[in-house]
Coordinates of C-alpha atoms in Angstrom, one line a residue:
M1 CA -3.5 0.3 -91.1
P2 CA -6.6 1.5 -89.3
V3 CA -6.5 1.8 -85.4
N4 CA -9.6 1.4 -83.3
F5 CA -10.0 3.0 -79.8
P6 CA -13.1 1.3 -78.3
D7 CA -12.7 3.0 -75.0
V8 CA -12.6 6.5 -76.4
Q9 CA -16.0 8.1 -76.7
G10 CA -16.6 11.2 -78.8
K11 CA -19.4 13.6 -79.0
R12 CA -22.1 12.8 -81.5
D13 CA -23.1 15.4 -84.1
T14 CA -26.7 16.5 -84.1
V15 CA -28.5 15.5 -87.3
K16 CA -30.9 18.1 -88.5
E17 CA -33.9 17.1 -90.7
Q18 CA -34.4 19.3 -93.7
V19 CA -37.9 20.8 -94.0
T20 CA -39.5 20.5 -97.4
E21 CA -42.5 22.4 -99.0
D22 CA -44.7 19.3 -98.7
M23 CA -44.1 19.1 -95.0
L24 CA -45.2 22.8 -94.6
K25 CA -48.4 22.3 -96.6
E26 CA -49.4 19.1 -94.6
V27 CA -52.4 19.7 -92.3
I28 CA -52.1 18.5 -88.7
D29 CA -55.1 18.1 -86.3
L30 CA -54.8 18.9 -82.6
Y31 CA -57.4 17.7 -80.0
I32 CA -57.6 19.4 -76.6
S33 CA -59.4 17.4 -73.7
E34 CA -60.0 18.1 -70.0
T35 CA -58.2 15.9 -67.4
D36 CA -59.8 14.4 -64.3
S37 CA -60.2 16.7 -61.3
I38 CA -57.8 16.0 -58.4
S39 CA -59.2 17.0 -54.9
L40 CA -56.5 18.2 -52.6
L41 CA -58.8 19.5 -49.8
D42 CA -62.6 18.8 -49.5
I43 CA -64.5 20.6 -46.7
P44 CA -68.2 19.9 -47.0
S45 CA -70.4 23.0 -46.7
T46 CA -73.0 23.5 -43.9
F47 CA -75.3 25.4 -46.2
V48 CA -77.6 23.9 -48.8
S49 CA -79.1 25.7 -51.7
V50 CA -82.9 26.2 -51.8
D51 CA -83.0 24.8 -55.3
A52 CA -81.2 21.6 -54.3
D53 CA -82.9 18.3 -54.5
D54 CA -82.5 17.5 -50.7
A55 CA -83.5 21.0 -49.6
E56 CA -87.0 20.0 -48.4
P57 CA -85.9 17.2 -45.9
I58 CA -83.3 19.5 -44.5
M59 CA -85.7 22.3 -44.0
E60 CA -88.1 19.9 -42.2
R61 CA -85.4 18.7 -39.8
N62 CA -84.5 22.3 -39.0
N63 CA -88.1 23.2 -38.2
Q64 CA -88.3 20.2 -35.8
Y65 CA -85.2 21.2 -34.0
A66 CA -86.5 24.8 -33.6
E67 CA -89.8 23.5 -32.2
A68 CA -88.0 21.3 -29.7
C69 CA -85.9 24.2 -28.5
R70 CA -89.0 26.3 -27.9
S71 CA -90.8 23.7 -25.9
R72 CA -87.8 22.7 -23.7
M73 CA -88.4 25.0 -20.8
D74 CA -91.9 23.7 -20.1
N75 CA -91.1 20.0 -20.7
D76 CA -90.4 17.6 -17.8
K77 CA -87.9 15.7 -19.9
Y78 CA -85.3 18.4 -19.5
V79 CA -83.9 18.9 -16.0
D80 CA -81.2 21.3 -14.9
Q81 CA -78.7 19.6 -12.6
S82 CA -75.3 20.8 -11.4
V83 CA -72.2 18.4 -11.3
Q84 CA -69.2 18.8 -9.0
T85 CA -65.8 17.5 -10.1
L86 CA -63.9 15.7 -7.3
N87 CA -60.4 16.9 -6.6
G88 CA -57.6 14.8 -5.3
A89 CA -57.1 14.6 -1.5
T90 CA -54.5 16.9 -0.2
K91 CA -51.7 15.6 2.0
N92 CA -49.6 17.5 4.5
K93 CA -45.9 16.4 4.5
Q94 CA -43.5 17.6 7.2
V95 CA -39.7 17.8 6.6
Q96 CA -37.3 18.3 9.4
S97 CA -34.0 20.0 8.7
D98 CA -31.2 21.3 10.8
S99 CA -31.3 24.9 11.5
I100 CA -28.7 27.1 9.8
V101 CA -26.1 28.2 12.3
M102 CA -24.9 31.7 11.7
V103 CA -21.4 32.4 12.9
D104 CA -19.8 35.8 12.9
K105 CA -16.1 35.8 12.1
A106 CA -13.7 38.6 11.8
T107 CA -10.1 39.0 10.8
T108 CA -7.6 41.8 10.7
V109 CA -6.0 42.6 7.4
T110 CA -3.2 45.1 7.3
S111 CA -2.2 47.1 4.3
W112 CA 1.0 45.0 4.0
D113 CA -1.1 41.8 3.6
V114 CA -3.2 43.5 0.9
Y115 CA -0.1 44.6 -0.9
D116 CA 1.5 41.1 -0.8
S117 CA -1.8 39.5 -2.1
L118 CA -1.9 42.0 -5.0
I119 CA 1.8 41.8 -6.0
S120 CA 2.5 38.0 -5.6
P121 CA -0.8 36.0 -5.1
D122 CA 0.8 32.7 -6.2
V123 CA 3.8 32.7 -3.8
S124 CA 3.4 30.0 -1.2
V125 CA 5.6 29.0 1.8
G126 CA 8.8 27.8 0.1
S127 CA 9.2 27.1 -3.5
T128 CA 8.4 23.4 -4.3
D129 CA 8.9 21.2 -7.3
S130 CA 6.6 18.7 -8.9
T131 CA 7.5 16.0 -6.4
G132 CA 6.5 18.1 -3.3
N133 CA 10.0 18.9 -2.2
N134 CA 11.2 22.5 -1.7
A135 CA 14.3 23.9 -3.4
S136 CA 16.6 23.2 -0.4
G137 CA 15.9 19.5 -0.5
W138 CA 13.8 19.2 2.6
V139 CA 10.5 17.2 2.6
L140 CA 8.0 19.2 4.5
S141 CA 5.6 17.3 6.6
P142 CA 2.1 18.6 7.3
V143 CA 3.2 19.7 10.8
M144 CA 6.2 21.5 9.5
S145 CA 4.1 23.3 6.8
L146 CA 1.7 24.4 9.5
L147 CA 4.5 25.7 11.7
A148 CA 6.0 27.5 8.7
C149 CA 2.7 29.2 7.9
I150 CA 2.3 30.3 11.6
I151 CA 5.8 31.7 11.7
L152 CA 5.3 33.4 8.4
L153 CA 2.1 35.0 9.5
C154 CA 3.7 36.2 12.8
F155 CA 6.7 37.6 10.9
S156 CA 4.4 39.4 8.4
S157 CA 2.3 40.9 11.2
A158 CA 5.3 42.1 13.1
S159 CA 6.8 43.8 10.1
A160 CA 3.5 45.2 8.8
A161 CA 3.3 48.8 7.8
S162 CA 1.4 51.1 10.1
S163 CA 0.5 53.6 7.4
L164 CA 0.0 53.7 3.7
K165 CA 3.0 55.9 3.2
E166 CA 5.3 53.0 4.1
V167 CA 3.5 50.8 1.6
E168 CA 4.4 53.1 -1.2
A169 CA 8.1 52.5 -0.6
L170 CA 8.2 49.8 -3.3
G171 CA 12.0 49.1 -3.0
N172 CA 11.9 48.5 0.7
S173 CA 8.9 46.1 0.4
L174 CA 10.6 44.0 -2.3
N175 CA 13.7 43.7 -0.2
A176 CA 11.6 42.6 2.8
E177 CA 9.8 40.1 0.7
S178 CA 13.0 38.6 -0.7
D179 CA 14.5 38.4 2.8
L180 CA 11.4 36.6 4.0
Q181 CA 11.8 34.0 1.2
L182 CA 15.5 33.5 2.0
I183 CA 14.6 32.9 5.7
M184 CA 12.0 30.3 4.7
L185 CA 14.4 28.5 2.5
S186 CA 17.4 28.6 4.8
E187 CA 18.7 25.4 6.3
K188 CA 18.8 26.8 9.8
F189 CA 15.1 27.7 9.6
Q190 CA 14.2 24.2 8.3
H191 CA 16.2 22.7 11.2
C192 CA 14.2 24.9 13.7
L193 CA 11.0 23.7 12.1
L194 CA 12.2 20.1 12.5
V195 CA 13.0 20.6 16.2
M196 CA 9.6 22.2 16.8
E197 CA 7.9 19.4 15.0
R198 CA 9.6 16.7 17.0
S199 CA 8.8 18.5 20.2
I200 CA 5.1 18.7 19.4
L201 CA 4.9 15.1 18.2
G202 CA 6.9 14.0 21.3
N203 CA 4.2 15.4 23.5
I204 CA 1.4 13.9 21.4
F205 CA 2.9 10.3 21.2
Q206 CA 4.5 10.4 24.7
P207 CA 2.4 7.5 26.1
Q208 CA 3.2 5.3 23.0
L209 CA 6.9 6.2 22.9
A210 CA 7.2 5.6 26.6
A211 CA 5.6 2.2 26.3
Y212 CA 8.0 1.4 23.4
R213 CA 11.1 2.4 25.3
Q214 CA 9.8 0.7 28.5
L215 CA 9.6 4.0 30.4
P216 CA 6.9 5.2 32.8
V217 CA 4.0 7.0 31.1
I218 CA 3.6 10.6 32.3
E219 CA 0.0 11.3 33.3
D220 CA -1.6 14.5 32.2
P221 CA -2.3 16.6 35.3
E222 CA -5.2 18.4 33.7
S223 CA -7.0 15.1 32.7
P224 CA -9.8 14.1 35.2
V225 CA -8.9 11.0 37.1
K226 CA -11.8 8.8 38.0
P227 CA -12.0 7.6 41.6
G228 CA -10.9 4.0 42.1
M229 CA -8.7 3.9 38.9
G230 CA -5.5 3.7 41.0
E231 CA -6.8 0.7 43.0
Q232 CA -8.0 -1.0 39.8
R233 CA -4.6 -0.6 38.2
E234 CA -2.9 -2.2 41.3
E235 CA -5.3 -5.1 41.2
D236 CA -4.7 -5.6 37.4
A237 CA -0.9 -5.5 38.0
E238 CA -1.2 -8.2 40.7
S239 CA -3.5 -10.5 38.7
P240 CA -1.9 -12.6 36.0
R241 CA -2.9 -11.9 32.4
S242 CA -2.6 -13.9 29.2
P243 CA 0.0 -12.8 26.6
A244 CA -1.3 -10.2 24.2
V245 CA -0.2 -7.4 21.8
V246 CA -1.1 -3.8 22.0
R247 CA -1.0 -1.5 19.0
L248 CA 1.1 1.6 19.7
W249 CA 1.1 3.5 16.4
A250 CA 1.6 3.0 12.7
F251 CA 4.2 4.5 10.3
S252 CA 2.1 5.8 7.4
C253 CA 1.8 8.9 5.2
E254 CA 0.2 10.0 2.0
L255 CA 3.3 8.9 0.0
S256 CA 3.2 5.3 1.1
R257 CA -0.6 4.8 1.4
G258 CA -1.8 2.1 -1.0
S259 CA 1.7 0.6 -1.6
S260 CA 2.6 -2.8 -0.3
V261 CA 5.4 -3.1 2.3
S262 CA 8.1 -5.4 0.8
S263 CA 10.9 -5.2 3.3
M264 CA 12.1 -3.5 6.5
A265 CA 15.5 -2.9 8.1
W266 CA 16.9 -1.2 11.2
N267 CA 19.9 1.0 11.1
K268 CA 22.9 -0.7 12.7
K269 CA 24.1 2.4 14.5
N270 CA 20.9 4.3 15.2
P271 CA 18.2 2.0 16.5
D272 CA 15.6 4.7 16.1
L273 CA 15.9 4.8 12.3
L274 CA 13.9 2.4 10.2
A275 CA 14.1 1.9 6.4
V276 CA 10.9 0.6 4.7
G277 CA 10.7 -0.5 1.1
Y278 CA 7.4 -0.3 -0.9
G279 CA 6.4 -1.8 -4.2
E280 CA 3.6 -3.5 -6.1
F281 CA 4.3 -7.0 -7.4
G282 CA 0.9 -8.6 -8.3
S283 CA -0.5 -6.0 -10.7
S284 CA 0.5 -5.8 -14.4
N285 CA 1.0 -2.0 -14.3
Q286 CA 4.2 -1.8 -12.3
K287 CA 4.6 1.4 -10.4
P288 CA 7.9 3.1 -9.3
G289 CA 9.3 1.9 -6.0
L290 CA 9.6 4.0 -2.8
V291 CA 11.9 3.9 0.2
C292 CA 11.0 5.8 3.4
C293 CA 13.4 6.3 6.3
W294 CA 11.2 6.6 9.4
S295 CA 12.3 7.9 12.8
L296 CA 10.7 7.1 16.1
K297 CA 10.8 10.9 16.8
N298 CA 8.2 11.5 14.0
P299 CA 5.8 8.6 13.3
T300 CA 3.7 10.8 10.9
W301 CA 6.3 11.7 8.2
P302 CA 9.5 10.0 7.0
E303 CA 12.9 11.7 7.5
R304 CA 14.0 10.7 4.0
V305 CA 12.1 9.8 0.9
I306 CA 13.9 7.9 -1.9
R307 CA 12.1 7.3 -5.2
C308 CA 13.2 4.3 -7.2
D309 CA 12.6 3.5 -10.9
S310 CA 11.3 0.0 -10.1
A311 CA 9.5 -1.7 -7.2
V312 CA 11.6 -2.2 -4.1
T313 CA 12.0 -5.9 -3.1
S314 CA 14.7 -5.8 -0.4
L315 CA 17.0 -3.4 1.5
D316 CA 19.6 -3.4 4.3
F317 CA 21.8 -0.9 6.1
S318 CA 25.6 -1.1 6.1
S319 CA 27.4 -1.7 9.4
N320 CA 30.7 0.1 8.6
N321 CA 28.9 3.0 6.9
P322 CA 25.5 3.3 8.6
S323 CA 24.4 6.1 6.2
Q324 CA 24.6 3.7 3.2
L325 CA 21.4 1.9 2.4
A326 CA 21.5 -1.0 -0.2
V327 CA 18.2 -1.4 -2.1
G328 CA 17.3 -4.3 -4.4
M329 CA 14.6 -3.8 -7.0
Q330 CA 12.3 -5.9 -9.1
D331 CA 14.1 -5.2 -12.4
G332 CA 17.3 -6.9 -11.0
S333 CA 19.2 -3.7 -10.2
I334 CA 20.9 -2.9 -6.9
A335 CA 21.4 0.7 -5.8
I336 CA 23.2 2.1 -2.7
Y337 CA 21.8 5.4 -1.4
N338 CA 23.3 7.8 1.1
V339 CA 20.5 8.7 3.6
K340 CA 22.4 11.7 4.8
S341 CA 21.9 13.4 1.4
R342 CA 18.6 15.2 1.0
D343 CA 18.5 14.5 -2.7
N344 CA 15.8 11.8 -3.0
K345 CA 16.7 10.8 -6.6
A346 CA 20.4 10.5 -7.1
C347 CA 21.8 7.2 -5.9
F348 CA 25.4 6.8 -4.6
I349 CA 26.2 3.6 -6.5
S350 CA 24.2 1.4 -8.9
S351 CA 24.7 -2.0 -10.5
S352 CA 22.8 -0.9 -13.7
G353 CA 26.2 -0.5 -15.5
C354 CA 27.5 -4.0 -14.5
P355 CA 27.2 -6.6 -17.3
N356 CA 26.7 -9.4 -14.8
R357 CA 23.9 -7.8 -12.8
H358 CA 20.8 -9.7 -11.9
L359 CA 18.2 -10.1 -14.5
D360 CA 15.3 -11.0 -12.2
P361 CA 14.0 -9.5 -8.9
V362 CA 16.5 -9.3 -6.1
W363 CA 14.6 -10.9 -3.2
Q364 CA 17.1 -10.3 -0.4
L365 CA 20.2 -8.2 0.4
R366 CA 22.6 -8.6 3.3
W367 CA 25.8 -6.7 4.4
T368 CA 28.1 -9.2 6.0
Q369 CA 31.6 -9.0 7.7
Q370 CA 34.0 -11.3 5.8
E371 CA 37.4 -12.3 7.2
L372 CA 40.4 -11.4 5.0
S373 CA 43.0 -13.6 6.9
L374 CA 42.9 -16.9 8.7
T375 CA 43.4 -15.2 12.1
G376 CA 40.2 -13.3 11.7
E377 CA 41.6 -10.0 12.8
E378 CA 41.1 -8.2 9.5
K379 CA 37.5 -8.1 8.3
V380 CA 35.8 -6.3 5.4
E381 CA 32.1 -5.7 4.8
S382 CA 30.6 -7.3 1.6
L383 CA 27.2 -7.0 0.1
F384 CA 25.5 -10.3 -0.9
S385 CA 22.3 -10.7 -2.9
V386 CA 20.1 -13.5 -4.0
A387 CA 17.7 -13.2 -7.0
A388 CA 15.1 -15.1 -8.9
D389 CA 17.7 -15.8 -11.7
G390 CA 19.2 -18.5 -9.5
R391 CA 22.4 -16.6 -8.6
I392 CA 23.9 -15.5 -5.3
S393 CA 26.3 -12.6 -5.9
K394 CA 28.9 -10.9 -3.9
W395 CA 29.5 -7.2 -4.7
F396 CA 32.3 -4.7 -4.1
V397 CA 32.8 -1.1 -5.0
S398 CA 35.7 -0.2 -7.4
N399 CA 37.7 3.0 -7.4
N400 CA 35.5 4.7 -10.0
D401 CA 32.4 4.2 -7.8
L402 CA 31.0 1.3 -9.8
M403 CA 29.6 -1.9 -8.4
K404 CA 31.3 -5.0 -9.7
L405 CA 30.7 -8.6 -9.3
K406 CA 33.4 -10.3 -7.2
K407 CA 32.0 -13.8 -6.8
K408 CA 29.0 -15.6 -8.1
S409 CA 27.3 -18.8 -7.0
V410 CA 24.8 -20.4 -9.3
L411 CA 22.0 -22.5 -7.7
S412 CA 20.3 -23.6 -10.9
A413 CA 18.9 -22.1 -14.0
L414 CA 15.5 -23.4 -13.1
T415 CA 15.8 -22.9 -9.3
P416 CA 15.2 -19.2 -8.3
G417 CA 16.6 -18.2 -5.0
L418 CA 14.1 -16.5 -2.6
C419 CA 15.9 -15.9 0.7
F420 CA 19.2 -16.5 2.5
D421 CA 20.8 -15.9 5.9
F422 CA 24.3 -16.1 7.2
H423 CA 25.4 -18.0 10.3
P424 CA 25.6 -15.8 13.4
T425 CA 29.1 -17.0 14.3
D426 CA 30.6 -18.2 11.0
A427 CA 30.1 -15.6 8.3
S428 CA 31.3 -18.0 5.6
V429 CA 28.3 -20.3 6.0
Y430 CA 24.9 -19.4 4.8
L431 CA 21.5 -20.9 4.1
V432 CA 19.5 -20.4 0.8
G433 CA 15.8 -21.1 0.4
T434 CA 14.7 -21.9 -3.1
W435 CA 11.5 -21.9 -5.2
E436 CA 11.3 -25.7 -5.3
G437 CA 11.2 -26.0 -1.5
L438 CA 14.8 -27.0 -0.8
I439 CA 17.1 -25.3 1.7
H440 CA 20.8 -25.5 0.8
K441 CA 23.7 -24.9 3.2
C442 CA 26.5 -23.2 1.3
S443 CA 30.0 -21.9 1.9
C444 CA 31.5 -18.7 0.6
S445 CA 34.8 -20.6 -0.1
N446 CA 33.1 -23.2 -2.3
S447 CA 30.7 -21.9 -5.0
Q448 CA 30.5 -25.1 -7.0
Q449 CA 28.5 -27.4 -4.7
F450 CA 26.3 -27.4 -1.6
L451 CA 27.4 -28.5 1.9
E452 CA 24.1 -29.9 2.8
T453 CA 20.5 -29.9 1.6
F454 CA 17.4 -29.9 3.8
K455 CA 14.2 -31.3 2.4
K456 CA 10.8 -31.0 3.9
H457 CA 8.9 -28.1 2.2
F458 CA 7.2 -28.9 -1.0
C459 CA 6.4 -25.2 -1.9
P460 CA 8.6 -22.1 -2.2
V461 CA 10.6 -21.2 0.9
N462 CA 9.7 -17.6 1.7
H463 CA 12.2 -17.0 4.5
V464 CA 14.9 -18.7 6.5
T465 CA 16.7 -17.4 9.6
W466 CA 19.3 -18.6 12.1
S467 CA 18.6 -18.2 15.8
P468 CA 20.7 -15.4 17.2
L469 CA 20.9 -17.0 20.6
S470 CA 21.3 -20.7 19.5
P471 CA 23.6 -20.9 16.5
D472 CA 22.8 -24.5 15.6
V473 CA 19.1 -23.9 15.2
F474 CA 17.3 -22.2 12.3
L475 CA 13.7 -21.6 11.2
S476 CA 12.1 -21.7 7.7
C477 CA 8.6 -20.8 6.5
S478 CA 7.0 -21.7 3.2
A479 CA 4.0 -21.3 1.0
D480 CA 2.9 -24.8 2.1
W481 CA 1.4 -23.2 5.3
T482 CA 4.1 -24.7 7.6
I483 CA 7.0 -23.5 9.8
Q484 CA 9.9 -25.9 10.3
L485 CA 12.5 -25.8 13.1
W486 CA 15.8 -27.3 12.0
K487 CA 19.1 -28.3 13.7
Q488 CA 22.0 -28.0 11.3
D489 CA 23.3 -31.6 12.1
H490 CA 19.9 -33.1 11.2
H491 CA 18.6 -33.5 7.7
K492 CA 15.0 -33.6 9.0
P493 CA 13.1 -30.9 10.9
V494 CA 13.0 -31.2 14.6
L495 CA 9.6 -29.6 15.0
G496 CA 6.9 -28.4 12.6
F497 CA 4.3 -25.7 13.3
T498 CA 1.0 -25.1 11.5
S499 CA -1.8 -22.8 12.7
T500 CA -3.7 -21.7 9.6
Q501 CA -4.1 -22.7 6.0
R502 CA -2.4 -19.7 4.6
T503 CA 1.0 -18.9 3.1
V504 CA 3.6 -18.0 5.8
C505 CA 5.2 -14.8 4.3
D506 CA 7.9 -14.0 6.9
I507 CA 9.4 -15.3 10.1
K508 CA 11.8 -13.8 12.6
W509 CA 13.5 -14.9 15.8
S510 CA 13.2 -12.7 18.9
P511 CA 16.5 -11.0 19.7
K512 CA 15.7 -11.1 23.4
W513 CA 14.2 -14.6 24.1
A514 CA 15.7 -17.8 22.7
T515 CA 12.4 -19.7 22.5
V516 CA 10.2 -16.9 21.0
F517 CA 9.7 -16.2 17.3
G518 CA 7.2 -14.4 15.2
A519 CA 5.5 -15.2 11.9
V520 CA 3.1 -13.5 9.6
N521 CA 0.8 -15.0 7.1
E522 CA -1.7 -13.1 4.9
G523 CA -4.3 -13.0 7.6
Q524 CA -2.6 -12.7 11.0
L525 CA 0.4 -12.1 13.2
E526 CA 1.5 -15.1 15.3
I527 CA 3.9 -15.1 18.3
W528 CA 5.2 -18.5 19.2
D529 CA 6.8 -19.4 22.6
L530 CA 8.4 -22.9 22.5
N531 CA 8.7 -22.7 26.3
S532 CA 4.9 -22.5 26.6
S533 CA 3.5 -24.5 23.7
I534 CA 4.6 -26.1 20.5
L535 CA 1.1 -26.7 19.3
D536 CA -0.4 -23.2 19.1
P537 CA 0.9 -19.7 19.1
V538 CA 0.6 -17.8 22.4
I539 CA -0.5 -14.6 20.6
V540 CA -2.6 -14.2 17.5
Q541 CA -3.3 -10.7 16.1
P542 CA -5.6 -10.7 13.0
A543 CA -5.1 -8.3 10.2
A544 CA -7.5 -5.5 9.3
A545 CA -10.3 -6.2 6.8
G546 CA -9.0 -6.2 3.3
V547 CA -5.4 -5.9 4.3
K548 CA -2.7 -8.6 4.0
M549 CA 0.3 -8.8 6.3
N550 CA 3.6 -9.1 4.4
S551 CA 6.7 -8.6 6.5
L552 CA 7.8 -8.8 10.1
L553 CA 10.6 -7.2 12.2
F554 CA 11.4 -7.3 15.9
A555 CA 12.6 -4.1 17.6
P556 CA 16.3 -4.6 18.7
Q557 CA 16.1 -3.3 22.2
T558 CA 12.4 -3.4 23.3
D559 CA 9.5 -5.9 23.6
C560 CA 7.9 -4.7 20.3
V561 CA 7.4 -6.1 16.9
L562 CA 6.7 -4.3 13.6
V563 CA 4.4 -5.6 10.9
G564 CA 4.1 -4.3 7.3
D565 CA 0.9 -4.8 5.3
S566 CA -0.4 -4.3 1.8
D567 CA -1.9 -0.9 2.6
G568 CA 1.5 0.8 3.1
Q569 CA 1.3 0.8 6.9
V570 CA 4.0 -0.4 9.4
T571 CA 2.2 -1.1 12.6
V572 CA 4.2 -1.2 15.9
Y573 CA 2.8 -3.7 18.4
Q574 CA 4.0 -4.2 22.0
L575 CA 4.3 -7.7 23.5
R576 CA 2.8 -7.8 26.9
N577 CA 2.5 -10.5 29.6
L578 CA 4.9 -12.8 27.7
C579 CA 6.2 -15.0 30.5
V580 CA 9.4 -16.7 29.3
G581 CA 11.4 -18.9 31.7
D582 CA 15.0 -18.6 32.5
S583 CA 17.9 -20.1 30.6
S584 CA 18.1 -23.3 32.7
Q585 CA 14.4 -24.1 32.0
V586 CA 14.8 -23.4 28.4
T587 CA 17.9 -25.7 28.1
L588 CA 16.1 -28.5 29.9
K589 CA 13.0 -28.0 27.8
G590 CA 15.1 -28.1 24.6
K591 CA 16.8 -31.3 25.6
V592 CA 13.5 -33.0 26.4
A593 CA 11.9 -31.7 23.1
F594 CA 14.8 -32.9 21.0
S595 CA 14.8 -36.3 22.7
M596 CA 11.1 -36.7 22.2
Q597 CA 11.4 -35.7 18.6
R598 CA 14.1 -38.2 17.9
L599 CA 11.9 -40.9 19.4
L600 CA 9.1 -39.6 17.1
L601 CA 11.3 -39.9 14.1
A602 CA 12.3 -43.4 15.0
W603 CA 8.6 -44.6 15.4
P604 CA 6.4 -45.3 12.4
V605 CA 4.0 -42.4 11.6
E606 CA 1.0 -44.8 11.2
A607 CA 1.3 -46.0 14.8
K608 CA -1.5 -45.1 17.2
C609 CA -1.3 -44.7 20.9
S610 CA -3.5 -47.1 22.8
G611 CA -6.6 -45.6 24.2
C612 CA -6.1 -42.2 22.5
Q613 CA -7.5 -40.7 19.4
L614 CA -4.3 -38.7 18.7
G615 CA -1.5 -40.0 16.6
T616 CA 2.0 -40.4 17.7
A617 CA 3.0 -36.8 17.0
G618 CA 0.1 -35.3 18.8
K619 CA 0.6 -37.6 21.8
I620 CA 4.4 -36.8 22.1
N621 CA 3.7 -33.1 21.8
E622 CA 1.2 -33.5 24.6
W623 CA 3.8 -35.2 26.7
I624 CA 6.3 -32.4 26.0
N625 CA 3.8 -29.7 27.1
E626 CA 2.9 -31.6 30.3
L627 CA 6.6 -32.0 31.1
C628 CA 7.2 -28.3 30.5
K629 CA 4.4 -27.4 32.9
Y630 CA 6.0 -29.7 35.5
I631 CA 9.4 -28.0 34.9
K632 CA 7.9 -24.6 35.4
N633 CA 6.2 -25.5 38.6
K634 CA 9.3 -27.1 40.0

């Protein structure tokens, strides 16, 4: 059976025609013809043959031209005339420049310095790692680095060789170099640098630190004193002034610049130690968090630097162990660091291994003393946390140094908790501010239901705080631009405060005055004094251009307040000329205010006072202020 392969192509064989005798005898005619000429380049000639047909006219024109050239000199039609070409107008331009200042500088270089530069040109003061910390764990500030360089230069000059023969002793030079490095990296030398740095900065910031600690400012004897300044100061001291804030200094360095301040906490035992947490929350690219422990003895560089894996959202110092710092982060983890350790990465305890850890940002942490018995004699310190996952957790440390969840209170799966605060006298009662604007009063002994619920805010409650001097009163601030003053036996707020149309980010009571509290919104710092006015703050400090104020903290023993902003600065302000009445006036003022407010709650809101454009609330507030002025005068 034949098989066809249509796709297979083979090579054809060439067919050759056979030549016969007839074909050889056949006569074939060939015709050769000339093709048309193709011109590639045609240049006409300037010469014409004499035998050409147009030779005579051309010869005639040539003769006429020659005759015209001969008669040109004597003909009036031809005139010789010179022509001048106009050039552009020149301009003189003068340029003024500073003269180059020549300065002669000289330096002394010993043979020992030349030898060190040739042998080890890359060796610097102290060996540092990629994070900027030296091998011994110290974080060198710019002042300490400068002092170390000066001491190193003096030590090198004192031990410099006086002749080239001593330089040739290679063994001795290497030993001296190693000894120098050991001195620079020794803990005693670092401590000496620390003492020198604090002494220098103490002299530089002496006026600010003296004002902070309410001490007299030491005048510089070398500074010129203008005549009449002493009399002017006496007159200023006698004349009354309005309340104001004065900027003393700002805690800021290269590590924290550009990071937003999220939280601040004072050390319970050392009031000069401040912990500040930094983190970015609005951007999509989340950066690692940072915790800086600042000291009043060095406002230019932190004493300890702790780097966290996630943005820091909250922190608090322990009371029983002042060196333990609890840090809450945006990823839901909680870590406890030992600030005594110079290792800025290793944490003491972490909740990352706990299966019941928070899954959302931990917005607030608090160490609280809890009673173990009914008598209240035995107390233990516990760590509480509130997070955006709707849980309030109580933590304890097990024997194997792991954080475990001891008790959990669930607000709601759809109600994130934002803040909380424990009662100043009863540690088993606390308040919780939620995302939906509610404030719940809870108990540590009952995690299933709330004791009370306070309803007024219609936006997230950013902060809630009990009054340290009046245990029945607490404040709350919200994103609805308002601040509410509550009494725990009233379900409605006693007073409401509004000054600007901005979110109130943080609020704190003054630890010194019962009627004074501070608040920060995105644009300004406000200091309220209920003894002076309940309508407007007595002090308003606007924020710098392009900077938002985030957090607020009062100094525990002075008349100062600290404000953290979005640029990574913690600014210290001093409250001046804040006249607060005595306790009797405050008590009487509070009774009048509460009585008037109860009357206001009983009256309809739509009611208008006769002959006045103000509503009921405005009129009663006006009465309260007038009555307070009368009480002050009496």
